[in-house]
Coordinates of C-alpha atoms in Angstrom, one line a residue:
Chain A
X1 CA -22.5 -51.6 62.0
X2 CA -25.8 -51.5 60.2
X3 CA -25.8 -54.0 57.4
X4 CA -26.6 -52.5 54.1
X5 CA -29.0 -54.0 51.6
X6 CA -27.7 -55.7 48.5
X7 CA -28.8 -52.6 46.5
X8 CA -26.6 -50.4 48.6
X9 CA -23.0 -49.8 47.8
X10 CA -20.6 -47.7 50.0
X11 CA -17.2 -46.5 48.8
X12 CA -15.2 -44.8 51.4
X13 CA -11.8 -43.4 50.9
X14 CA -10.1 -42.2 54.1
X15 CA -6.9 -41.2 52.6
X16 CA -6.7 -39.4 49.3
X17 CA -3.3 -39.9 47.8
X18 CA -1.8 -36.8 46.2
X19 CA -4.0 -34.4 47.9
X20 CA -1.8 -32.3 50.2
X21 CA -2.4 -33.8 53.6
X22 CA -5.5 -35.9 54.2
X23 CA -9.0 -36.5 53.1
X24 CA -12.0 -38.6 53.8
X25 CA -14.6 -39.2 51.2
X26 CA -17.8 -41.2 51.5
X27 CA -20.3 -42.0 48.8
X28 CA -23.4 -44.1 49.3
X29 CA -25.3 -45.6 46.4
X30 CA -28.8 -46.9 47.1
X31 CA -31.1 -48.5 44.5
X32 CA -28.7 -47.4 41.7
X33 CA -28.8 -43.7 42.8
X34 CA -26.3 -41.7 44.7
X35 CA -28.0 -40.9 48.0
X36 CA -25.0 -39.3 49.9
X37 CA -21.7 -37.7 49.0
X38 CA -19.7 -36.5 52.0
X39 CA -16.3 -35.1 51.9
X40 CA -14.5 -34.4 55.1
X41 CA -11.3 -32.8 54.0
X42 CA -10.7 -29.5 55.6
X43 CA -10.4 -28.2 59.1
X44 CA -11.0 -24.4 59.3
X45 CA -8.4 -22.3 61.0
X46 CA -10.4 -21.8 64.2
X47 CA -7.4 -22.2 66.4
X48 CA -5.7 -19.3 64.7
X49 CA -8.8 -17.1 65.1
X50 CA -8.6 -17.7 68.8
X51 CA -4.9 -17.4 68.9
X52 CA -5.0 -13.9 67.3
X53 CA -7.2 -12.5 70.1
X54 CA -5.2 -10.1 72.2
X55 CA -2.3 -9.9 69.7
X56 CA -1.1 -6.7 68.1
X57 CA -2.4 -6.1 64.6
X58 CA 1.3 -6.1 63.5
X59 CA 1.5 -9.8 64.3
X60 CA -1.4 -10.8 62.1
X61 CA 0.6 -11.3 58.8
X62 CA 3.2 -13.6 60.4
X63 CA 0.7 -15.6 62.5
X64 CA -1.8 -16.2 59.8
X65 CA 1.0 -17.2 57.3
X66 CA 1.4 -20.2 59.6
X67 CA -2.0 -21.5 58.8
X68 CA -1.0 -22.9 55.4
X69 CA 2.3 -24.2 54.2
X70 CA 1.3 -24.0 50.6
X71 CA -0.2 -20.5 50.4
X72 CA 1.2 -18.4 53.3
X73 CA 1.3 -15.3 51.0
X74 CA -2.5 -15.4 50.6
X75 CA -2.9 -15.3 54.4
X76 CA -0.5 -12.4 54.7
X77 CA -2.2 -10.5 51.9
X78 CA -5.7 -10.9 53.2
X79 CA -4.6 -9.9 56.7
X80 CA -2.7 -6.7 55.7
X81 CA -5.5 -5.6 53.4
X82 CA -8.1 -6.1 56.1
X83 CA -6.1 -4.2 58.7
X84 CA -5.2 -1.4 56.3
X85 CA -8.9 -1.0 55.4
X86 CA -9.6 -0.7 59.2
X87 CA -7.1 2.1 59.6
X88 CA -7.9 3.8 56.3
X89 CA -4.4 3.2 55.0
X90 CA -3.7 3.5 51.3
X91 CA -0.4 2.1 50.2
X92 CA 1.6 3.7 47.4
X93 CA 1.6 2.2 43.9
X94 CA 5.0 0.5 44.2
X95 CA 3.8 -1.4 47.3
X96 CA 0.6 -2.4 45.5
X97 CA 2.7 -3.7 42.5
X98 CA 5.2 -5.6 44.7
X99 CA 2.4 -7.3 46.6
X100 CA 0.9 -8.4 43.3
X101 CA 4.4 -9.7 42.3
X102 CA 4.6 -11.7 45.6
X103 CA 1.3 -13.2 44.9
X104 CA 2.4 -14.1 41.3
X105 CA 5.2 -16.1 42.9
X106 CA 2.8 -18.0 45.2
X107 CA 0.4 -18.8 42.3
X108 CA 3.3 -20.2 40.3
X109 CA 4.5 -22.4 43.2
X110 CA 1.1 -23.7 44.0
X111 CA -0.2 -24.2 40.5
X112 CA 2.9 -25.9 39.3
X113 CA 3.1 -28.3 42.2
X114 CA -0.5 -29.3 41.6
X115 CA -0.3 -29.6 37.8
X116 CA 2.9 -31.6 37.6
X117 CA 3.1 -33.5 40.8
X118 CA -0.5 -34.2 41.8
X119 CA -2.9 -33.8 38.9
X120 CA -1.1 -34.7 35.6
X121 CA -0.4 -38.3 36.7
X122 CA -4.1 -38.9 36.9
X123 CA -4.6 -38.2 33.3
X124 CA -1.6 -40.1 32.1
X125 CA -2.4 -43.2 34.0
X126 CA 0.4 -43.1 36.4
X127 CA -0.1 -43.8 40.1
X128 CA 2.1 -40.9 41.1
X129 CA 4.7 -38.3 39.9
X130 CA 7.6 -40.7 40.7
X131 CA 6.4 -43.2 38.2
X132 CA 5.6 -40.5 35.7
X133 CA 9.2 -39.2 36.1
X134 CA 10.6 -42.5 35.0
X135 CA 8.7 -42.2 31.7
X136 CA 8.6 -38.4 31.3
X137 CA 11.8 -37.3 33.0
X138 CA 12.2 -34.0 31.1
X139 CA 8.6 -33.1 31.8
X140 CA 9.0 -33.5 35.5
X141 CA 12.3 -31.7 35.5
X142 CA 10.6 -28.8 33.7
X143 CA 7.9 -28.8 36.4
X144 CA 10.6 -28.7 39.2
X145 CA 12.4 -25.8 37.5
X146 CA 9.2 -23.9 36.9
X147 CA 8.2 -24.3 40.6
X148 CA 11.6 -23.0 41.6
X149 CA 11.0 -19.9 39.5
X150 CA 8.0 -19.2 41.7
X151 CA 10.0 -19.9 44.8
X152 CA 12.6 -17.4 43.7
X153 CA 10.1 -14.6 43.7
X154 CA 8.7 -15.5 47.1
X155 CA 12.2 -16.0 48.4
X156 CA 13.4 -12.6 47.3
X157 CA 10.4 -10.5 48.2
X158 CA 9.0 -12.6 51.0
X159 CA 12.4 -13.0 52.7
X160 CA 12.3 -16.8 52.5
X161 CA 10.6 -19.5 50.5
X162 CA 8.6 -21.1 53.3
X163 CA 6.6 -18.8 55.6
X164 CA 7.8 -15.5 54.2
X165 CA 8.6 -13.0 56.9
X166 CA 9.0 -9.8 55.0
X167 CA 5.4 -8.7 54.8
X168 CA 4.0 -6.1 57.2
X169 CA 0.9 -4.0 57.6
X170 CA 1.7 -0.9 55.4
X171 CA 4.1 -2.7 53.1
X172 CA 7.4 -4.7 53.5
X173 CA 10.2 -4.7 56.0
X174 CA 12.7 -4.3 53.2
X175 CA 12.7 -4.2 49.5
X176 CA 14.9 -6.0 47.1
X177 CA 17.3 -4.0 44.9
X178 CA 16.9 -3.5 41.2
X179 CA 20.0 -5.7 40.7
X180 CA 18.4 -8.5 42.7
X181 CA 15.4 -8.4 40.4
X182 CA 17.5 -8.2 37.3
X183 CA 19.3 -11.4 38.3
X184 CA 16.0 -13.2 38.3
X185 CA 14.7 -11.9 35.0
X186 CA 16.3 -14.4 32.6
X187 CA 15.0 -17.4 34.7
X188 CA 11.6 -15.9 34.8
X189 CA 11.6 -15.5 31.0
X190 CA 12.5 -19.1 30.7
X191 CA 9.7 -20.0 33.1
X192 CA 7.2 -18.0 31.1
X193 CA 8.1 -20.0 28.0
X194 CA 8.0 -23.2 30.0
X195 CA 4.5 -22.2 31.3
X196 CA 3.4 -21.8 27.7
X197 CA 4.7 -25.2 27.0
X198 CA 2.8 -26.5 30.0
X199 CA -0.4 -25.2 28.5
X200 CA 0.3 -26.9 25.3
X201 CA 1.2 -30.1 27.1
X202 CA -1.9 -30.3 29.4
X203 CA -4.4 -29.3 26.7
X204 CA -4.0 -32.7 25.0
X205 CA -4.5 -34.8 28.1
X206 CA -7.5 -37.1 27.9
X207 CA -10.3 -35.3 29.6
X208 CA -13.6 -36.9 30.6
X209 CA -16.6 -35.4 28.8
X210 CA -18.2 -33.8 31.8
X211 CA -19.5 -30.4 32.7
X212 CA -21.2 -28.9 35.7
X213 CA -23.4 -25.9 36.0
X214 CA -21.3 -23.9 38.5
X215 CA -22.1 -20.7 40.3
X216 CA -18.7 -19.1 40.1
X217 CA -17.5 -16.6 42.8
X218 CA -14.3 -14.7 42.5
X219 CA -12.9 -11.2 42.9
X220 CA -13.5 -9.0 39.9
X221 CA -11.4 -6.1 39.1
X222 CA -11.8 -3.3 36.5
X223 CA -8.4 -3.9 34.7
X224 CA -6.3 -6.5 36.6
X225 CA -6.7 -10.2 36.7
X226 CA -7.6 -10.3 40.4
X227 CA -5.1 -11.1 43.1
X228 CA -5.2 -8.5 45.9
X229 CA -8.1 -6.2 44.9
X230 CA -11.6 -6.1 43.5
X231 CA -15.2 -6.6 44.4
X232 CA -16.5 -10.1 45.2
X233 CA -18.4 -11.0 42.1
X234 CA -20.3 -14.0 40.9
X235 CA -21.7 -15.6 37.7
X236 CA -25.2 -14.8 39.2
X237 CA -24.5 -11.1 39.2
X238 CA -23.2 -10.4 42.7
X239 CA -20.8 -7.5 43.1
X240 CA -20.0 -6.6 46.7
X241 CA -17.1 -5.3 48.7
X242 CA -15.4 -7.7 51.2
X243 CA -17.2 -5.8 54.0
X244 CA -20.5 -7.4 52.8
X245 CA -19.1 -10.9 52.5
X246 CA -20.9 -12.2 55.7
X247 CA -24.2 -10.7 54.5
X248 CA -24.1 -12.8 51.4
X249 CA -22.2 -16.0 52.5
X250 CA -22.4 -18.1 55.6
X251 CA -20.7 -21.1 57.1
X252 CA -22.8 -24.0 58.2
X253 CA -21.8 -26.9 60.4
X254 CA -22.7 -30.3 59.2
X255 CA -23.2 -32.9 62.0
X256 CA -21.6 -35.6 59.9
X257 CA -18.4 -33.6 59.4
X258 CA -15.8 -31.7 61.5
X259 CA -15.6 -29.1 58.8
X260 CA -17.7 -26.0 58.2
X261 CA -19.2 -25.6 54.8
X262 CA -19.7 -22.2 53.1
X263 CA -22.8 -21.5 51.2
X264 CA -24.6 -18.5 49.9
X265 CA -27.3 -17.1 52.2
X266 CA -29.9 -18.4 49.8
X267 CA -28.6 -21.9 50.5
X268 CA -26.8 -22.4 47.1
X269 CA -23.3 -23.8 46.8
X270 CA -20.7 -22.0 44.8
X271 CA -17.2 -22.5 43.3
X272 CA -14.2 -20.3 44.0
X273 CA -10.7 -20.7 42.5
X274 CA -9.2 -20.9 39.0
X275 CA -12.3 -21.8 37.0
X276 CA -14.3 -19.0 38.7
X277 CA -11.5 -16.4 38.3
X278 CA -11.0 -17.3 34.7
X279 CA -14.7 -17.2 33.8
X280 CA -15.3 -13.9 35.6
X281 CA -12.1 -12.2 34.5
X282 CA -11.2 -13.6 31.1
X283 CA -10.9 -10.1 29.6
X284 CA -8.3 -9.1 32.3
X285 CA -5.8 -11.7 31.2
X286 CA -2.9 -10.5 29.2
X287 CA -3.3 -10.8 25.4
X288 CA -0.7 -13.6 25.3
X289 CA -2.5 -15.6 28.1
X290 CA -5.8 -15.2 26.3
X291 CA -4.2 -16.4 23.1
X292 CA -2.8 -19.5 24.8
X293 CA -6.2 -20.2 26.3
X294 CA -7.8 -20.0 22.9
X295 CA -5.1 -22.3 21.4
X296 CA -5.9 -24.8 24.2
X297 CA -9.6 -24.7 23.2
X298 CA -10.8 -23.3 26.5
X299 CA -13.3 -20.6 25.4
X300 CA -14.1 -17.8 27.8
X301 CA -15.8 -20.0 30.3
X302 CA -14.7 -23.5 31.3
X303 CA -17.4 -25.8 32.9
X304 CA -15.4 -29.0 32.8
X305 CA -13.7 -29.3 36.2
X306 CA -11.1 -31.8 34.8
X307 CA -9.9 -29.0 32.5
X308 CA -9.1 -26.9 35.5
X309 CA -5.5 -28.2 34.9
X310 CA -5.5 -26.2 31.7
X311 CA -6.8 -23.1 33.5
X312 CA -4.1 -23.4 36.2
X313 CA -1.5 -23.7 33.4
X314 CA -2.9 -20.5 31.8
X315 CA -2.8 -18.7 35.2
X316 CA 0.8 -19.9 35.7
X317 CA 1.7 -18.3 32.4
X318 CA -0.2 -15.2 33.3
X319 CA 1.5 -14.9 36.7
X320 CA 4.9 -15.1 35.1
X321 CA 4.0 -12.7 32.4
X322 CA 2.6 -10.3 35.1
X323 CA 5.7 -10.8 37.2
X324 CA 8.0 -9.8 34.4
X325 CA 5.8 -6.8 33.6
X326 CA 6.0 -5.6 37.2
X327 CA 9.7 -6.1 37.4
X328 CA 10.2 -4.1 34.2
X329 CA 8.3 -1.2 35.8
X330 CA 11.0 -1.2 38.5
X331 CA 8.7 -0.4 41.4
X332 CA 10.8 1.6 43.9
X333 CA 10.1 3.7 47.0
X334 CA 9.8 3.5 50.7
X335 CA 9.5 -0.1 52.0
X336 CA 6.3 0.7 53.9
X337 CA 4.0 3.4 55.2
X338 CA 3.6 3.9 58.9
X339 CA 0.5 2.5 60.5
X340 CA -0.5 3.5 64.0
X341 CA -3.5 2.4 66.0
X342 CA -6.2 5.0 66.9
X343 CA -9.8 4.3 67.4
X344 CA -11.4 0.9 67.7
X345 CA -12.3 -0.3 64.2
X346 CA -13.0 -3.3 61.9
X347 CA -11.5 -4.3 58.6
X348 CA -12.3 -6.8 56.0
X349 CA -10.5 -8.2 52.9
X350 CA -10.8 -10.9 50.4
X351 CA -7.8 -11.8 48.2
X352 CA -7.4 -14.6 45.6
X353 CA -5.3 -17.4 47.0
X354 CA -4.3 -20.0 44.3
X355 CA -7.4 -22.1 45.3
X356 CA -9.8 -19.1 45.5
X357 CA -11.1 -16.4 47.8
X358 CA -9.6 -16.1 51.2
X359 CA -11.7 -13.9 53.5
X360 CA -10.4 -12.2 56.7
X361 CA -12.1 -9.9 59.2
X362 CA -10.5 -8.2 62.2
X363 CA -11.9 -6.2 65.0
X364 CA -9.3 -4.0 66.6
X365 CA -9.4 -2.0 69.9
X366 CA -7.9 1.4 70.6
X367 CA -4.4 -0.1 71.3
X368 CA -4.4 -2.0 68.0
X369 CA -5.0 -5.3 69.7
X370 CA -7.1 -7.9 67.9
X371 CA -10.4 -8.5 69.7
X372 CA -11.9 -10.8 67.1
X373 CA -10.8 -12.5 63.9
X374 CA -12.6 -14.5 61.3
X375 CA -10.9 -16.4 58.5
X376 CA -12.7 -18.3 55.7
X377 CA -10.4 -20.4 53.5
X378 CA -11.1 -21.3 49.9
X379 CA -11.3 -25.0 50.4
X380 CA -13.9 -24.5 53.1
X381 CA -15.9 -22.5 50.6
X382 CA -15.6 -25.1 47.9
X383 CA -16.4 -28.1 50.0
X384 CA -20.1 -28.1 49.4
X385 CA -19.6 -27.6 45.7
X386 CA -17.1 -30.5 45.5
X387 CA -19.8 -32.8 47.1
X388 CA -22.5 -31.6 44.7
X389 CA -20.1 -32.2 41.8
X390 CA -19.1 -35.7 43.0
X391 CA -22.7 -36.6 43.5
X392 CA -23.5 -35.6 39.9
X393 CA -20.4 -37.1 38.5
X394 CA -20.8 -40.5 40.2
X395 CA -24.4 -40.7 39.0
X396 CA -22.9 -41.0 35.5
X397 CA -20.4 -43.7 36.3
X398 CA -22.5 -46.1 38.4
X399 CA -21.5 -49.0 36.0
X400 CA -17.8 -48.5 37.0
X401 CA -16.2 -51.1 39.3
X402 CA -15.1 -49.9 42.7
X403 CA -11.4 -49.3 41.8
X404 CA -12.3 -47.4 38.7
X405 CA -14.9 -45.4 40.5
X406 CA -12.6 -44.6 43.3
X407 CA -9.9 -43.4 40.9
X408 CA -12.4 -41.1 39.2
X409 CA -13.5 -39.7 42.5
X410 CA -10.0 -39.0 43.6
X411 CA -9.3 -37.4 40.3
X412 CA -12.4 -35.3 40.7
X413 CA -11.5 -34.1 44.1
X414 CA -8.0 -33.2 42.9
X415 CA -9.7 -31.1 40.2
X416 CA -10.3 -28.6 43.0
X417 CA -6.8 -28.8 44.4
X418 CA -8.1 -28.8 48.0
X419 CA -5.6 -27.3 50.4
X420 CA -5.5 -29.4 53.5
X421 CA -1.8 -29.1 54.4
X422 CA -2.9 -27.1 57.4
X423 CA -5.1 -29.8 58.8
X424 CA -3.9 -33.0 60.5
X425 CA -2.1 -35.7 58.6
X426 CA -1.8 -39.4 59.0
X427 CA -5.1 -40.9 58.0
X428 CA -5.1 -44.5 56.8
X429 CA -6.6 -45.8 53.7
X430 CA -9.8 -47.7 54.3
X431 CA -12.1 -49.0 51.6
X432 CA -15.4 -50.3 52.7
X433 CA -17.9 -52.0 50.5
X434 CA -21.0 -54.0 51.4
Chain B
X1 CA 28.4 -31.9 74.6
X2 CA 28.7 -34.6 71.9
X3 CA 31.6 -34.0 69.5
X4 CA 30.8 -33.7 65.8
X5 CA 32.6 -35.8 63.2
X6 CA 32.0 -35.4 59.6
X7 CA 33.9 -35.1 56.3
X8 CA 32.7 -32.0 54.5
X9 CA 32.6 -32.2 50.8
X10 CA 34.7 -29.3 49.4
X11 CA 34.2 -27.4 52.6
X12 CA 30.4 -27.9 52.6
X13 CA 28.8 -28.3 55.9
X14 CA 26.2 -31.1 56.3
X15 CA 22.7 -29.8 56.0
X16 CA 20.1 -30.5 58.7
X17 CA 16.4 -30.2 57.6
X18 CA 13.7 -30.1 60.2
X19 CA 10.2 -31.1 58.8
X20 CA 7.0 -30.2 60.6
X21 CA 4.6 -27.6 61.8
X22 CA 5.4 -26.2 65.2
X23 CA 1.7 -25.3 65.6
X24 CA 0.7 -29.0 65.3
X25 CA 1.6 -30.7 68.5
X26 CA 4.2 -33.4 68.0
X27 CA 4.6 -32.4 64.4
X28 CA 6.8 -29.6 65.9
X29 CA 9.3 -31.9 67.4
X30 CA 11.8 -31.5 64.6
X31 CA 11.7 -27.7 64.9
X32 CA 12.3 -28.0 68.6
X33 CA 15.3 -30.2 68.0
X34 CA 16.5 -27.8 65.3
X35 CA 16.4 -24.9 67.7
X36 CA 18.7 -26.8 70.1
X37 CA 21.0 -27.8 67.3
X38 CA 21.3 -24.2 66.1
X39 CA 22.3 -23.0 69.5
X40 CA 24.9 -25.7 70.2
X41 CA 26.3 -26.6 66.7
X42 CA 25.9 -23.4 64.8
X43 CA 29.4 -23.7 63.1
X44 CA 29.2 -27.3 62.2
X45 CA 26.0 -27.6 60.1
X46 CA 23.6 -25.6 57.9
X47 CA 20.0 -25.6 59.1
X48 CA 16.7 -25.4 57.2
X49 CA 13.1 -25.9 58.2
X50 CA 10.2 -26.8 55.9
X51 CA 6.8 -28.4 56.2
X52 CA 7.8 -31.4 54.2
X53 CA 6.4 -30.7 50.7
X54 CA 8.4 -32.9 48.4
X55 CA 9.6 -30.4 45.8
X56 CA 10.8 -28.0 48.5
X57 CA 12.8 -30.8 50.1
X58 CA 14.3 -31.7 46.7
X59 CA 15.3 -28.1 46.2
X60 CA 16.9 -28.0 49.6
X61 CA 19.0 -31.1 49.2
X62 CA 19.8 -30.8 45.5
X63 CA 23.6 -30.9 44.9
X64 CA 24.2 -31.6 48.6
X65 CA 26.5 -34.4 49.8
X66 CA 25.5 -34.9 53.3
X67 CA 21.9 -34.3 54.5
X68 CA 20.1 -35.3 57.7
X69 CA 16.4 -34.9 57.9
X70 CA 14.4 -34.9 61.1
X71 CA 10.7 -35.7 60.9
X72 CA 7.8 -37.0 63.0
X73 CA 6.2 -40.4 62.2
X74 CA 2.8 -41.7 63.0
X75 CA 3.2 -45.3 62.0
X76 CA 1.6 -46.9 65.0
X77 CA 4.4 -49.5 64.8
X78 CA 6.8 -48.0 67.3
X79 CA 6.4 -46.8 70.9
X80 CA 5.6 -43.1 71.0
X81 CA 8.9 -41.1 71.5
X82 CA 11.1 -43.8 70.0
X83 CA 13.6 -42.7 67.4
X84 CA 14.1 -44.6 64.1
X85 CA 17.0 -43.9 61.8
X86 CA 16.9 -44.7 58.1
X87 CA 19.5 -44.4 55.4
X88 CA 17.8 -44.6 52.0
X89 CA 21.0 -45.1 50.1
X90 CA 21.8 -48.2 52.2
X91 CA 18.4 -49.7 52.8
X92 CA 15.0 -49.9 51.2
X93 CA 12.7 -47.6 53.1
X94 CA 9.7 -49.3 54.7
X95 CA 7.1 -47.7 52.5
X96 CA 4.3 -48.6 54.8
X97 CA 5.8 -46.3 57.5
X98 CA 5.9 -43.3 55.3
X99 CA 3.0 -43.6 52.9
X100 CA 0.6 -43.5 55.7
X101 CA 2.6 -41.3 58.0
X102 CA 4.2 -38.6 55.9
X103 CA 2.6 -35.5 54.5
X104 CA 0.6 -36.1 51.3
X105 CA 3.4 -35.5 48.8
X106 CA 6.3 -35.4 51.2
X107 CA 9.5 -36.9 52.4
X108 CA 9.0 -40.4 51.0
X109 CA 8.0 -39.1 47.6
X110 CA 10.9 -36.6 47.6
X111 CA 13.3 -39.5 48.1
X112 CA 11.7 -41.6 45.4
X113 CA 11.5 -38.7 43.0
X114 CA 15.1 -37.8 43.7
X115 CA 16.2 -41.4 43.1
X116 CA 14.3 -41.4 39.8
X117 CA 16.0 -38.1 38.7
X118 CA 19.4 -39.1 40.1
X119 CA 19.6 -36.2 42.5
X120 CA 19.5 -37.9 45.9
X121 CA 22.3 -36.7 48.3
X122 CA 25.1 -39.3 48.7
X123 CA 24.6 -39.4 52.4
X124 CA 21.0 -39.0 53.5
X125 CA 20.0 -39.9 57.0
X126 CA 16.4 -39.8 58.2
X127 CA 15.9 -39.3 62.0
X128 CA 12.2 -40.1 62.6
X129 CA 10.4 -39.9 65.9
X130 CA 7.2 -41.8 66.5
X131 CA 4.6 -39.2 67.6
X132 CA 1.1 -39.3 68.7
X133 CA -0.5 -35.9 69.0
X134 CA -1.0 -33.7 66.0
X135 CA -3.7 -31.4 67.3
X136 CA -3.6 -27.7 66.5
X137 CA -1.8 -25.6 69.0
X138 CA -0.8 -28.3 71.4
X139 CA 2.7 -28.7 72.7
X140 CA 4.8 -31.9 72.5
X141 CA 3.8 -35.1 74.1
X142 CA 6.0 -35.9 77.2
X143 CA 7.4 -39.0 75.5
X144 CA 8.3 -37.0 72.4
X145 CA 9.8 -34.1 74.4
X146 CA 12.0 -36.6 76.2
X147 CA 13.3 -37.9 72.9
X148 CA 14.9 -34.6 71.8
X149 CA 18.3 -35.5 73.2
X150 CA 18.3 -38.8 71.3
X151 CA 17.2 -37.0 68.1
X152 CA 20.1 -34.6 68.4
X153 CA 22.5 -37.5 69.1
X154 CA 21.4 -39.4 66.0
X155 CA 21.3 -36.3 63.8
X156 CA 24.9 -35.1 64.5
X157 CA 26.8 -38.4 64.7

């Protein structure tokens, strides 16, 4: 190994505790300046793109749901929307609403897991949620019950909590009854109140005074806070359909990393996920969600990534508010519309996974078999931005000792809730300093 | 076939939870074992599968008396394919095996958090298999595949 000079410091974290799965982070400081910041945290779903080839379009929702244990609904939603676009299928309003309801469930599950079990301990000085539970039992119990409320939606509409199986191109295999939804309503009302309490709880956490000038990218919708529908918009004025995604964004391979990094075609990095959704769609939040955000001091745009925990809490509240609104509408009708293959065609979709935009593209032949698939996950899109952010953030804390700096770096990475549950596990912690 | 002996609590069948991703090489060993168990012991147990996220595990075993969990390990401390059995109520779990070998917020954390919140099942048995290959889309390693009978034996006893 090349010996570093006395003015060079390397902090390497090969295992990031409380990120779902694994992570490797490497920062190099030379002559009191950050020269490199590399994050190797996400493995794109290339295997699944290959595995989809030759499969019927009808299999895509179930196969892609296997890519991620945390956000299978997002994969299902992007796949069905892309294939329906390819076949020119428009689903009826009740299907549209129920898909949105299913997404609400997944947002609640994912955000609550991150807020309570992974992110909050950072701010409160606990090494993990277990230690936090010993001091704040009722808070952790509230988080567990809140997450279960999200589970209950996914379980009822998705068919089961883990890897839902009830989603198909054209709709669902079966729909829950009105009585089944009614049985959930009281618990969802409790959960909405608990989510409001969560916003009030996290708003007072001690946040570092730090902002970053992000280029935000998220779906934008005329009247809905975006989940399944909308144009891909940005804080720099972009407004394109998903079919133009690959004209505006590209994946680049970094030699130093196994991961692909997404950037704009002009070379700029960008952020997708809660901060971007919130900034670009504040007006589409419900009035109560906006009021909570205002009480929490968020403003219409939040540029402090540490405060993403507040935005997730506001989105959790919104998702439960929206779930109750949809259930009250009592969406009923046929479980699905028929979709039959015809001509060879291509379809594209982007939906809002809890962590940000999830892009799918499919090429289908006359028999409805998939000839090519492309999937770009949100964490892959955020990876370059996380590195940029870390580089800037570490530049401001060069006087920290290694342990304190590592803790701040881990906390910063968790700000983005990187989803790596679909990549390999089992990396060991290695700290190297010379 | 091995006979099954257990004392159900108020008629409740023991719950078997398989952790892992069948699309991730040896990480799918628990699911393979679960498939065999479901075929041969359908009336004797309840069966669940998850990917090991802690709060999901806690939800699955909450209010249960008798739970057996099957999971792959990557501790580097045992021969590949060897089966280790742990009973958290009776012994202190060797944290070094799980903190580097479990999912990020997974089985070990679920046990610890359940202990902190007094909701750990009275009888919890972990049947863990040392594994080696977690590549996407690969099948089981030969040593791990051969261990399935042993896994089943330790799970149902």
